[in-house]
Short mmCIF file of C-alpha atoms in Angstrom, two decimals:
data_model
loop_
_atom_site.label_atom_id
_atom_site.label_comp_id
_atom_site.label_asym_id
_atom_site.label_seq_id
_atom_site.Cartn_x
_atom_site.Cartn_y
_atom_site.Cartn_z
CA MET A 23 -6.64 -81.25 -13.57
CA ARG A 24 -5.67 -77.70 -14.50
CA VAL A 25 -4.00 -75.97 -11.55
CA ALA A 26 -3.17 -72.25 -11.46
CA PHE A 27 -0.65 -70.91 -8.96
CA ILE A 28 -1.22 -67.19 -8.35
CA GLN A 29 1.44 -65.10 -6.64
CA ASN A 30 1.89 -61.41 -5.96
CA PHE A 31 5.60 -61.02 -6.70
CA PHE A 32 7.79 -61.31 -9.77
CA GLU A 33 10.21 -63.83 -8.33
CA GLU A 34 10.69 -67.51 -7.61
CA LEU A 35 8.80 -68.84 -4.58
CA THR A 36 10.39 -72.14 -3.65
CA GLY A 37 7.30 -73.75 -2.09
CA PRO A 38 4.98 -73.39 -5.11
CA LEU A 39 7.79 -74.41 -7.47
CA ILE A 40 8.26 -77.69 -5.57
CA LEU A 41 4.51 -78.32 -5.50
CA CYS A 42 4.38 -77.65 -9.24
CA GLU A 43 6.88 -80.46 -9.82
CA LEU A 44 4.98 -82.86 -7.56
CA LEU A 45 1.63 -82.11 -9.21
CA GLU A 46 3.05 -82.51 -12.71
CA ARG A 47 4.33 -85.94 -11.71
CA GLN A 48 0.71 -86.81 -10.91
CA GLY A 49 -0.33 -85.75 -14.41
CA HIS A 50 -1.81 -82.35 -13.59
CA ARG A 51 -1.31 -79.34 -15.85
CA VAL A 52 0.18 -76.44 -13.87
CA LYS A 53 0.68 -72.77 -14.79
CA PHE A 54 1.85 -69.72 -12.84
CA PHE A 55 0.07 -66.37 -12.98
CA LEU A 56 1.79 -63.18 -11.84
CA PRO A 57 0.23 -59.69 -11.81
CA ASP A 58 1.41 -58.44 -15.19
CA ARG A 59 -0.75 -56.84 -17.87
CA GLY A 60 -3.53 -59.11 -19.03
CA TRP A 61 -2.96 -61.75 -16.37
CA THR A 62 -6.68 -62.01 -15.58
CA ARG A 63 -7.49 -62.58 -19.24
CA LYS A 64 -4.86 -65.32 -19.43
CA LEU A 65 -6.17 -66.91 -16.23
CA LYS A 66 -9.72 -67.03 -17.60
CA ALA A 67 -8.46 -68.59 -20.83
CA PHE A 68 -6.64 -71.29 -18.84
CA SER A 69 -9.92 -72.06 -17.03
CA PRO A 70 -8.32 -73.64 -13.95
CA GLU A 71 -10.08 -76.27 -11.92
CA MET A 72 -8.00 -75.34 -8.88
CA VAL A 73 -6.43 -71.99 -7.97
CA ALA A 74 -3.64 -72.20 -5.39
CA MET A 75 -2.11 -69.23 -3.57
CA SER A 76 0.85 -69.05 -1.20
CA VAL A 77 -0.07 -66.22 1.17
CA CYS A 78 1.91 -64.22 3.72
CA THR A 79 0.30 -62.26 6.52
CA GLY A 80 -0.08 -58.67 5.39
CA GLU A 81 -0.68 -59.54 1.75
CA HIS A 82 -3.75 -61.62 2.61
CA PRO A 83 -6.34 -58.85 2.02
CA GLY A 84 -5.18 -58.49 -1.58
CA MET A 85 -5.09 -62.25 -2.12
CA LEU A 86 -8.62 -62.56 -0.73
CA GLU A 87 -9.73 -59.93 -3.24
CA THR A 88 -8.12 -62.04 -5.96
CA ALA A 89 -9.96 -65.11 -4.67
CA SER A 90 -13.23 -63.19 -4.85
CA TRP A 91 -12.48 -62.19 -8.45
CA VAL A 92 -11.68 -65.80 -9.34
CA LYS A 93 -14.99 -67.03 -7.95
CA LYS A 94 -16.94 -64.27 -9.70
CA PHE A 95 -15.42 -64.26 -13.17
CA ILE A 96 -14.15 -67.78 -13.88
CA ASN A 97 -16.90 -70.17 -14.93
CA PRO A 98 -17.16 -72.84 -13.72
CA ALA A 99 -15.73 -71.47 -10.47
CA PRO A 100 -12.54 -73.31 -9.50
CA LEU A 101 -11.57 -74.64 -6.11
CA VAL A 102 -9.61 -71.93 -4.25
CA VAL A 103 -6.85 -73.21 -1.96
CA MET A 104 -4.55 -71.11 0.19
CA GLY A 105 -1.26 -72.25 1.71
CA GLY A 106 1.84 -70.66 3.14
CA PRO A 107 2.43 -68.70 6.35
CA HIS A 108 -0.90 -66.90 6.67
CA PRO A 109 -3.27 -69.89 6.63
CA THR A 110 -0.77 -71.88 8.69
CA PHE A 111 -0.86 -69.37 11.54
CA PHE A 112 -4.38 -68.01 10.95
CA PRO A 113 -6.48 -70.91 9.67
CA GLU A 114 -9.66 -68.93 10.28
CA VAL A 115 -9.06 -67.42 6.82
CA ILE A 116 -11.01 -70.44 5.54
CA GLU A 117 -14.14 -68.73 6.85
CA HIS A 118 -13.90 -66.29 3.94
CA PRO A 119 -16.67 -67.22 1.48
CA CYS A 120 -14.26 -67.51 -1.46
CA VAL A 121 -11.76 -69.87 0.20
CA ASP A 122 -12.55 -73.58 -0.12
CA ALA A 123 -9.54 -75.13 1.60
CA ILE A 124 -6.28 -74.23 3.32
CA CYS A 125 -3.01 -76.10 3.69
CA ARG A 126 -1.36 -75.75 7.12
CA GLY A 127 2.35 -76.42 7.49
CA GLU A 128 4.55 -77.99 4.84
CA GLY A 129 2.79 -79.03 1.65
CA GLU A 130 5.00 -81.69 0.05
CA ASN A 131 3.06 -84.57 1.60
CA ALA A 132 -0.28 -82.82 1.96
CA PHE A 133 -0.84 -81.10 -1.38
CA PRO A 134 -0.38 -84.07 -3.74
CA ALA A 135 -2.64 -86.17 -1.49
CA PHE A 136 -5.26 -83.42 -1.53
CA ALA A 137 -5.10 -83.06 -5.32
CA ALA A 138 -5.36 -86.82 -5.78
CA SER A 139 -8.49 -86.92 -3.61
CA ILE A 140 -10.49 -84.56 -5.82
CA ASN A 141 -13.38 -86.15 -7.69
CA GLY A 142 -16.76 -85.08 -9.02
CA LYS A 143 -17.92 -84.24 -5.51
CA GLY A 144 -14.86 -82.14 -4.70
CA PRO A 145 -11.87 -82.90 -2.48
CA ALA A 146 -11.80 -85.35 0.38
CA VAL A 147 -12.33 -83.75 3.78
CA ASP A 148 -9.93 -85.94 5.74
CA VAL A 149 -6.50 -85.17 4.20
CA ASP A 150 -3.84 -84.41 6.81
CA GLY A 151 -2.49 -80.90 6.42
CA PHE A 152 -5.78 -79.50 5.13
CA TRP A 153 -8.83 -77.76 6.44
CA VAL A 154 -11.68 -78.17 3.96
CA LYS A 155 -14.98 -76.34 3.73
CA ARG A 156 -17.95 -78.24 2.36
CA GLU A 157 -21.60 -77.16 2.47
CA GLY A 158 -20.86 -74.61 5.15
CA ARG A 159 -19.02 -77.03 7.43
CA ILE A 160 -15.27 -76.80 8.06
CA TYR A 161 -13.38 -80.07 8.42
CA LYS A 162 -10.17 -79.58 10.41
CA ASN A 163 -7.31 -82.05 10.02
CA PRO A 164 -3.92 -82.06 11.79
CA PRO A 165 -0.79 -80.98 9.91
CA ALA A 166 0.80 -83.61 7.70
CA ASP A 167 3.97 -85.37 8.79
CA LEU A 168 7.16 -83.53 7.93
CA VAL A 169 9.46 -84.82 5.21
CA GLU A 170 12.50 -85.68 7.30
CA ASP A 171 14.79 -86.63 4.39
CA LEU A 172 14.84 -83.42 2.38
CA ASP A 173 16.75 -85.14 -0.43
CA GLN A 174 13.45 -86.84 -1.27
CA ILE A 175 11.90 -83.48 -2.17
CA PRO A 176 12.43 -82.67 -5.86
CA ILE A 177 14.41 -79.70 -7.06
CA PRO A 178 11.97 -76.79 -7.59
CA SER A 179 10.51 -76.85 -11.10
CA ARG A 180 11.29 -73.46 -12.60
CA LYS A 181 10.61 -74.29 -16.24
CA ASN A 182 6.88 -73.43 -16.18
CA LEU A 183 7.48 -70.11 -14.47
CA PHE A 184 10.31 -69.21 -16.84
CA LYS A 185 8.32 -70.24 -19.92
CA ASP A 186 5.58 -67.70 -19.22
CA TYR A 187 7.79 -65.09 -17.53
CA PRO A 188 11.15 -65.30 -19.34
CA PHE A 189 12.41 -62.03 -17.84
CA ILE A 190 12.59 -63.80 -14.46
CA GLN A 191 14.87 -66.44 -15.98
CA LYS A 192 17.09 -63.64 -17.31
CA LEU A 193 17.77 -62.33 -13.83
CA PRO A 194 21.38 -63.14 -12.91
CA PHE A 195 20.63 -64.81 -9.58
CA ARG A 196 18.57 -67.71 -8.26
CA LYS A 197 17.40 -68.48 -4.74
CA MET A 198 18.03 -71.80 -3.02
CA ILE A 199 17.15 -73.29 0.37
CA THR A 200 19.32 -76.06 1.82
CA GLY A 201 17.41 -76.85 5.00
CA ARG A 202 14.36 -76.21 7.12
CA GLY A 203 13.85 -75.10 10.67
CA CYS A 204 15.86 -73.06 13.14
CA PRO A 205 17.15 -74.07 16.60
CA TYR A 206 16.45 -70.62 18.08
CA ASN A 207 13.33 -68.86 19.39
CA CYS A 208 13.68 -65.16 18.59
CA SER A 209 10.60 -63.19 19.61
CA TYR A 210 10.01 -61.60 16.21
CA CYS A 211 10.26 -64.81 14.18
CA TYR A 212 7.69 -67.32 12.95
CA ASN A 213 9.83 -70.36 13.90
CA ARG A 214 8.79 -70.31 17.54
CA ALA A 215 5.08 -70.55 16.71
CA LEU A 216 5.60 -72.99 13.84
CA LYS A 217 7.40 -75.44 16.12
CA ASP A 218 4.29 -75.56 18.29
CA ILE A 219 1.97 -76.14 15.33
CA LEU A 220 4.15 -78.95 13.94
CA LYS A 221 4.97 -80.57 17.27
CA GLY A 222 4.91 -84.35 17.00
CA LYS A 223 5.01 -84.33 13.20
CA GLY A 224 8.69 -85.13 12.82
CA ARG A 225 12.10 -83.57 13.21
CA TYR A 226 11.81 -79.80 12.80
CA LEU A 227 15.48 -78.97 12.07
CA ARG A 228 16.56 -80.72 8.85
CA ARG A 229 19.23 -80.30 6.17
CA ARG A 230 19.67 -81.54 2.63
CA SER A 231 22.84 -83.46 1.89
CA VAL A 232 25.73 -81.47 0.48
CA THR A 233 25.63 -83.45 -2.77
CA HIS A 234 21.91 -82.76 -3.25
CA VAL A 235 22.45 -79.03 -2.74
CA VAL A 236 25.46 -78.82 -5.03
CA ASP A 237 23.60 -80.85 -7.68
CA GLU A 238 20.89 -78.18 -7.75
CA ALA A 239 23.41 -75.34 -7.88
CA ALA A 240 25.25 -77.02 -10.78
CA TYR A 241 21.92 -77.58 -12.56
CA LEU A 242 21.01 -73.90 -12.22
CA LYS A 243 24.38 -72.85 -13.61
CA GLN A 244 24.29 -75.24 -16.56
CA THR A 245 20.59 -74.94 -17.45
CA PHE A 246 19.82 -71.28 -16.85
CA GLY A 247 23.24 -69.63 -16.91
CA THR A 248 22.89 -68.56 -13.28
CA LYS A 249 25.60 -66.09 -12.23
CA PHE A 250 24.84 -65.75 -8.52
CA ILE A 251 23.05 -67.85 -5.88
CA ASP A 252 21.28 -66.54 -2.80
CA PHE A 253 21.12 -69.29 -0.17
CA ASN A 254 18.01 -68.23 1.71
CA ASP A 255 18.23 -70.46 4.80
CA ASP A 256 17.59 -68.82 8.18
CA ILE A 257 21.08 -69.90 9.30
CA PHE A 258 23.31 -71.35 6.57
CA THR A 259 26.13 -72.14 9.02
CA VAL A 260 24.09 -74.03 11.62
CA ASP A 261 26.30 -77.14 11.09
CA PRO A 262 30.05 -76.33 10.81
CA ASP A 263 30.97 -79.76 9.39
CA TRP A 264 28.32 -79.42 6.67
CA ILE A 265 29.77 -76.04 5.70
CA LEU A 266 33.28 -77.46 5.29
CA GLU A 267 32.04 -80.29 3.06
CA PHE A 268 29.81 -77.94 1.08
CA SER A 269 32.62 -75.47 0.47
CA ASP A 270 34.87 -78.17 -0.99
CA GLN A 271 32.19 -79.57 -3.34
CA TYR A 272 30.83 -76.19 -4.39
CA ALA A 273 34.29 -74.82 -5.17
CA SER A 274 35.09 -77.78 -7.42
CA ARG A 275 31.71 -78.21 -9.16
CA VAL A 276 29.96 -74.84 -9.30
CA LYS A 277 32.37 -71.93 -8.79
CA ILE A 278 29.86 -69.09 -9.04
CA PRO A 279 29.49 -66.37 -6.37
CA PHE A 280 26.87 -66.72 -3.66
CA CYS A 281 25.59 -65.13 -0.49
CA CYS A 282 24.14 -66.67 2.66
CA ASN A 283 22.74 -65.92 6.11
CA VAL A 284 24.68 -66.69 9.28
CA ARG A 285 24.25 -66.16 13.00
CA VAL A 286 27.20 -64.31 14.50
CA ASP A 287 27.82 -66.90 17.22
CA ARG A 288 27.65 -69.80 14.71
CA LEU A 289 30.55 -68.82 12.45
CA ASN A 290 34.23 -69.29 13.26
CA GLU A 291 37.38 -68.35 11.39
CA GLN A 292 37.66 -71.77 9.74
CA GLY A 293 34.08 -71.54 8.48
CA ALA A 294 34.58 -68.02 7.13
CA LYS A 295 37.70 -69.07 5.22
CA ALA A 296 35.85 -72.09 3.80
CA LEU A 297 32.98 -69.90 2.60
CA ALA A 298 35.42 -67.49 0.98
CA ARG A 299 37.22 -70.35 -0.74
CA ALA A 300 33.91 -71.59 -2.16
CA GLY A 301 33.09 -68.19 -3.63
CA CYS A 302 30.96 -66.51 -0.98
CA ARG A 303 30.77 -62.84 -1.85
CA VAL A 304 28.38 -61.59 0.84
CA VAL A 305 27.41 -62.87 4.29
CA LYS A 306 24.25 -61.51 5.90
CA PHE A 307 23.59 -61.61 9.62
CA GLY A 308 21.09 -60.23 12.09
CA LEU A 309 22.49 -57.41 14.15
CA GLU A 310 18.84 -56.39 14.77
CA SER A 311 19.46 -53.86 17.55
CA GLY A 312 22.56 -52.04 18.72
CA ASP A 313 21.17 -52.15 22.25
CA GLU A 314 22.41 -55.45 23.68
CA HIS A 315 19.84 -55.39 26.49
CA PHE A 316 17.03 -54.96 23.94
CA ARG A 317 18.47 -57.77 21.86
CA HIS A 318 18.42 -60.14 24.82
CA THR A 319 15.16 -59.17 26.55
CA VAL A 320 12.90 -57.92 23.77
CA LEU A 321 14.15 -60.03 20.85
CA ASN A 322 15.14 -63.11 22.88
CA LYS A 323 18.36 -63.22 20.86
CA SER A 324 21.37 -64.08 23.00
CA THR A 325 24.10 -62.73 20.71
CA THR A 326 26.33 -60.07 22.26
CA ASP A 327 27.93 -56.94 20.85
CA ASP A 328 31.28 -58.72 21.09
CA ASP A 329 29.88 -61.66 19.07
CA ILE A 330 28.91 -59.18 16.37
CA ARG A 331 32.31 -57.46 16.38
CA ARG A 332 34.16 -60.80 16.29
CA CYS A 333 32.08 -62.13 13.40
CA ALA A 334 32.54 -58.93 11.42
CA LYS A 335 36.29 -59.06 12.01
CA ILE A 336 36.72 -62.61 10.71
CA LEU A 337 34.52 -61.91 7.68
CA HIS A 338 36.50 -58.80 6.80
CA ALA A 339 39.71 -60.81 7.20
CA ALA A 340 38.33 -63.50 4.87
CA GLY A 341 37.51 -60.91 2.22
CA ILE A 342 33.74 -61.41 2.48
CA LYS A 343 31.40 -58.44 2.37
CA ILE A 344 28.90 -58.01 5.20
CA GLN A 345 25.22 -57.17 5.04
CA THR A 346 23.51 -56.63 8.37
CA TYR A 347 19.83 -57.06 9.18
CA ASN A 348 18.43 -54.39 11.47
CA MET A 349 15.06 -53.40 12.92
CA LEU A 350 13.69 -50.07 14.04
CA GLY A 351 10.52 -49.54 16.06
CA LEU A 352 11.00 -52.28 18.65
CA PRO A 353 8.74 -52.31 21.73
CA GLY A 354 9.61 -49.25 23.82
CA GLU A 355 12.39 -48.11 21.47
CA THR A 356 13.26 -44.41 21.29
CA LEU A 357 15.16 -42.50 18.63
CA GLN A 358 18.23 -42.43 20.90
CA GLN A 359 18.17 -46.22 21.30
CA ALA A 360 17.73 -46.67 17.55
CA MET A 361 20.86 -44.60 17.01
CA LYS A 362 22.78 -47.26 18.95
CA THR A 363 21.92 -49.62 16.09
CA VAL A 364 23.24 -47.10 13.58
CA ARG A 365 26.49 -46.66 15.51
CA LEU A 366 27.21 -50.36 16.00
CA ASN A 367 26.78 -50.77 12.26
CA GLN A 368 29.13 -47.86 11.64
CA GLU A 369 31.69 -49.54 13.88
CA ILE A 370 31.69 -52.90 12.05
CA LYS A 371 31.48 -51.31 8.57
CA PRO A 372 29.03 -53.51 6.65
CA TYR A 373 28.87 -53.31 2.89
CA TYR A 374 25.13 -52.68 3.26
CA ALA A 375 22.99 -52.16 6.36
CA TRP A 376 19.58 -53.61 5.50
CA CYS A 377 16.86 -52.24 7.75
CA SER A 378 13.19 -52.97 8.31
CA LEU A 379 10.50 -51.56 10.53
CA ALA A 380 9.63 -54.05 13.25
CA GLN A 381 6.24 -55.62 12.65
CA PRO A 382 4.66 -57.35 15.66
CA TYR A 383 3.03 -60.15 13.72
CA PRO A 384 0.09 -61.66 15.62
CA GLY A 385 1.06 -64.88 17.36
CA THR A 386 4.70 -63.90 17.87
CA ALA A 387 6.17 -63.13 21.26
CA MET A 388 6.89 -59.59 20.07
CA ALA A 389 3.20 -58.98 19.41
CA LYS A 390 2.43 -60.04 22.96
CA GLN A 391 5.08 -57.64 24.25
CA PHE A 392 3.33 -54.78 22.50
CA ALA A 393 -0.12 -55.88 23.62
CA GLN A 394 0.90 -56.09 27.28
CA ALA A 395 1.76 -52.39 27.44
CA PRO A 396 -0.96 -49.72 27.85
CA GLU A 397 -2.31 -48.33 24.59
CA GLN A 398 -0.08 -50.66 22.61
CA VAL A 399 -0.99 -52.33 19.35
CA LYS A 400 -3.74 -54.92 19.47
CA ASP A 401 -2.84 -58.45 18.48
CA GLN A 402 -5.01 -58.43 15.38
CA VAL A 403 -4.25 -59.81 11.95
CA GLU A 404 -5.91 -57.02 10.02
CA HIS A 405 -3.40 -54.45 11.31
CA CYS A 406 -0.40 -56.08 9.64
CA PRO A 407 1.01 -54.18 6.65
CA ALA A 408 2.24 -56.06 3.60
CA SER A 409 5.63 -54.35 3.68
CA TRP A 410 8.38 -54.21 6.30
CA PHE A 411 9.72 -51.02 4.74
CA ASP A 412 6.94 -48.49 4.48
CA THR A 413 5.33 -47.91 7.84
CA SER A 414 4.88 -49.42 11.28
CA ILE A 415 1.75 -50.27 13.23
CA ALA A 416 3.59 -49.91 16.54
CA PRO A 417 2.28 -46.97 18.63
CA LEU A 418 5.67 -45.75 19.84
CA GLU A 419 6.53 -42.33 21.20
CA ASP A 420 9.05 -41.75 18.39
CA ARG A 421 7.12 -43.67 15.74
CA GLU A 422 7.28 -41.04 12.95
CA ARG A 423 10.94 -40.27 13.63
CA LEU A 424 11.85 -43.96 13.51
CA ILE A 425 9.96 -44.43 10.24
CA ASN A 426 11.93 -41.55 8.72
CA LEU A 427 15.23 -42.75 10.18
CA HIS A 428 14.60 -46.09 8.51
CA LYS A 429 14.65 -44.43 5.07
CA PHE A 430 18.12 -42.98 5.70
CA PHE A 431 19.52 -45.88 7.75
CA ALA A 432 21.84 -47.41 5.14
CA LEU A 433 23.09 -44.00 4.01
CA LEU A 434 23.82 -42.94 7.58
CA VAL A 435 25.74 -46.14 8.29
CA ARG A 436 27.87 -45.63 5.18
CA PHE A 437 28.31 -41.87 5.66
CA PRO A 438 28.35 -41.02 9.39
CA LYS A 439 28.93 -37.32 8.68
CA LEU A 440 25.34 -37.13 7.43
CA GLU A 441 24.04 -37.47 10.99
CA PRO A 442 23.35 -33.73 11.63
CA LEU A 443 21.33 -33.52 8.39
CA VAL A 444 19.47 -36.78 9.00
CA MET A 445 18.55 -35.74 12.53
CA LYS A 446 16.83 -32.69 11.04
CA LEU A 447 15.11 -34.68 8.29
CA VAL A 448 13.61 -37.22 10.70
CA GLU A 449 11.62 -34.39 12.29
CA LEU A 450 9.74 -33.79 9.03
CA PRO A 451 6.47 -35.54 8.10
CA GLU A 452 6.74 -38.91 6.32
CA ASN A 453 6.86 -38.42 2.56
CA GLY A 454 7.41 -40.09 -0.78
CA LEU A 455 10.79 -38.47 -1.35
CA PHE A 456 12.26 -40.24 1.67
CA ARG A 457 10.87 -43.56 0.40
CA ALA A 458 12.34 -42.90 -3.05
CA ILE A 459 15.76 -42.25 -1.51
CA TYR A 460 15.54 -45.54 0.38
CA GLN A 461 14.61 -47.45 -2.78
CA ALA A 462 17.41 -45.87 -4.81
CA VAL A 463 20.03 -46.81 -2.22
CA TYR A 464 18.71 -50.38 -2.12
CA GLY A 465 18.82 -50.56 -5.92
CA LEU A 466 22.47 -49.49 -5.95
CA HIS A 467 23.21 -52.20 -3.40
CA MET A 468 21.56 -54.92 -5.51
CA LYS A 469 23.35 -53.75 -8.65
CA ALA A 470 26.72 -53.97 -6.98
CA MET A 471 26.09 -57.26 -5.18
CA VAL A 472 25.15 -59.31 -8.24
CA LYS A 473 27.15 -57.18 -10.70
CA ALA A 474 24.09 -56.74 -12.91
CA GLY A 475 23.21 -53.98 -15.32
CA TRP A 476 20.42 -51.54 -14.59
CA PRO A 477 17.72 -53.31 -16.69
CA ARG A 478 18.13 -56.45 -14.62
CA VAL A 479 18.29 -54.51 -11.37
CA LEU A 480 15.02 -52.77 -12.22
CA SER A 481 13.42 -56.15 -12.83
CA MET A 482 14.65 -57.44 -9.47
CA TYR A 483 13.37 -54.26 -7.94
CA LEU A 484 9.76 -54.96 -8.96
CA LYS A 485 9.10 -56.77 -5.73
CA LEU A 486 10.12 -53.80 -3.59
CA ARG A 487 8.13 -51.42 -5.78
CA LYS A 488 5.12 -53.70 -5.48
CA GLN A 489 5.30 -53.44 -1.71
CA TYR A 490 4.90 -49.69 -1.97
#
C-alpha cells in the first residue's frame, strides 16, 4: 500500500518517522509530503492509497482543508487518517466528511494493526486505538495498549524524509526523545488530560534504556553528521540515576553538544556537573511566571522562586547556558504581574528567555479557569490559534499590552535598561514590526545555540515563519 504522510512543518516529527519505519517493515511504500512548491503535484503523482496526518490543535483547520483537497483531486480518493494530539483530545474531528479514521493515543501498536487490516472493503472497524467511519456510522474503539518497553520501538526512520527534503538533513541538529509521560499535572499541559484518556492502558511514565538512547545519538552522528542534539523530553532529568549513566556513556561514545529540558526542583549539583561533562550546552526550564502565587494556583506548578534561583545558580556554576520558558496572558494576569516574570528572568540571567502567549487549550485545567470567570474565553476548539507567538484568545484587561510585551520579552530580559522604551511601545497597536523584531531576536538565539551559519538558521526558521 502507498502511504503518504503530510505535515505542515519543515522539520522531523518523531511520531510519523517511527510509524514510517513500522509500516515499511510491513511492506508498505511510504513518502513524506511537506508544503513546498509543487507538493500537490507530487502527491497526485504518488497516488497514495492512504493519507496520514499528525495534527495539533490550532493547525487542524488547515489540515482539514488539505484533507478536503485530497478527497477532491486525488483519484481514486485515498483513505484519510488523522492522528496526533488533536484527534486524541477531540475525536469528534472524525465527523468531518473528509476524515475516514482517527488514531487516538500512541500509534506504535495501533497504526500497523490498522494498516494490516485494510482490504478491498476498507479498514477493519474494530482496531484498538482507532475510530473508523464507514457508511455514515462511526465505530469507536478504546485506545491501544501502551508500549511499556520503549526499547522495542524502532529508531525513527529519517531516510525517506531526508531523501525528498535533503535540506532538512543538512540542518546541524536533530531532535530525540528518550521517554514518554510526565509525573506532574500542570494546568496548561496536555499530560493531565492524556493520563485520563490512557488510564488502564499501561504504565504512563516510561524511559528508554541509556544504551538505546546513546545508540541512536551515535547513529545520528555517524550517518548524518549531526552536530547538535535537542533532547525534547518534557523533563530530561526525571530520573537522577539515569542521567548519571547517560552522561558517562554519551561522553565516551558521542561527544557532540546537546540541550535538554529540566524541572528546577529535579536537578541537583551532581546532575548539572554530569550534564556538563557529557557536553550539555544549554538547559531549558519552565519559569513560566515570575509570580509564585500564580505559578502555584493558576498553573498548578509547585516550584518556588528559590527553586528557580538555586537551579540557575548550579547551572551557571557548571558552565551550562540557561534558556527559560515563560508565558504571558495567564488567567487574570495584568501588565504589572507580567513584569514580575521579566524581572525574575533578569535576576537569574538566562542566555535566552523564550516566551509564549498562554493558550487555554480546550480540555486543559487552564481553559476551565478562563471559562469560569465572567466574559472569559469559551472552551471551544475553533478559537485556538495555530501559533503560541502571534496572538492570544484570552480576553484579559491588558491583552494588547501583554501581546506587545511578548514581542520584546527576550530583549528586555537581556537589556533591562530598555524598560522605559518598551513600556511606551506596549501601548501602541499590535503590528508587524514588533513581530519581525521578535523573530529576528529568536533567529540570533538559534544561530548562536547551534553555531550554524545564516543559511541553515533561515531553514530552521521556516517553522516559525510558517506559524505567522
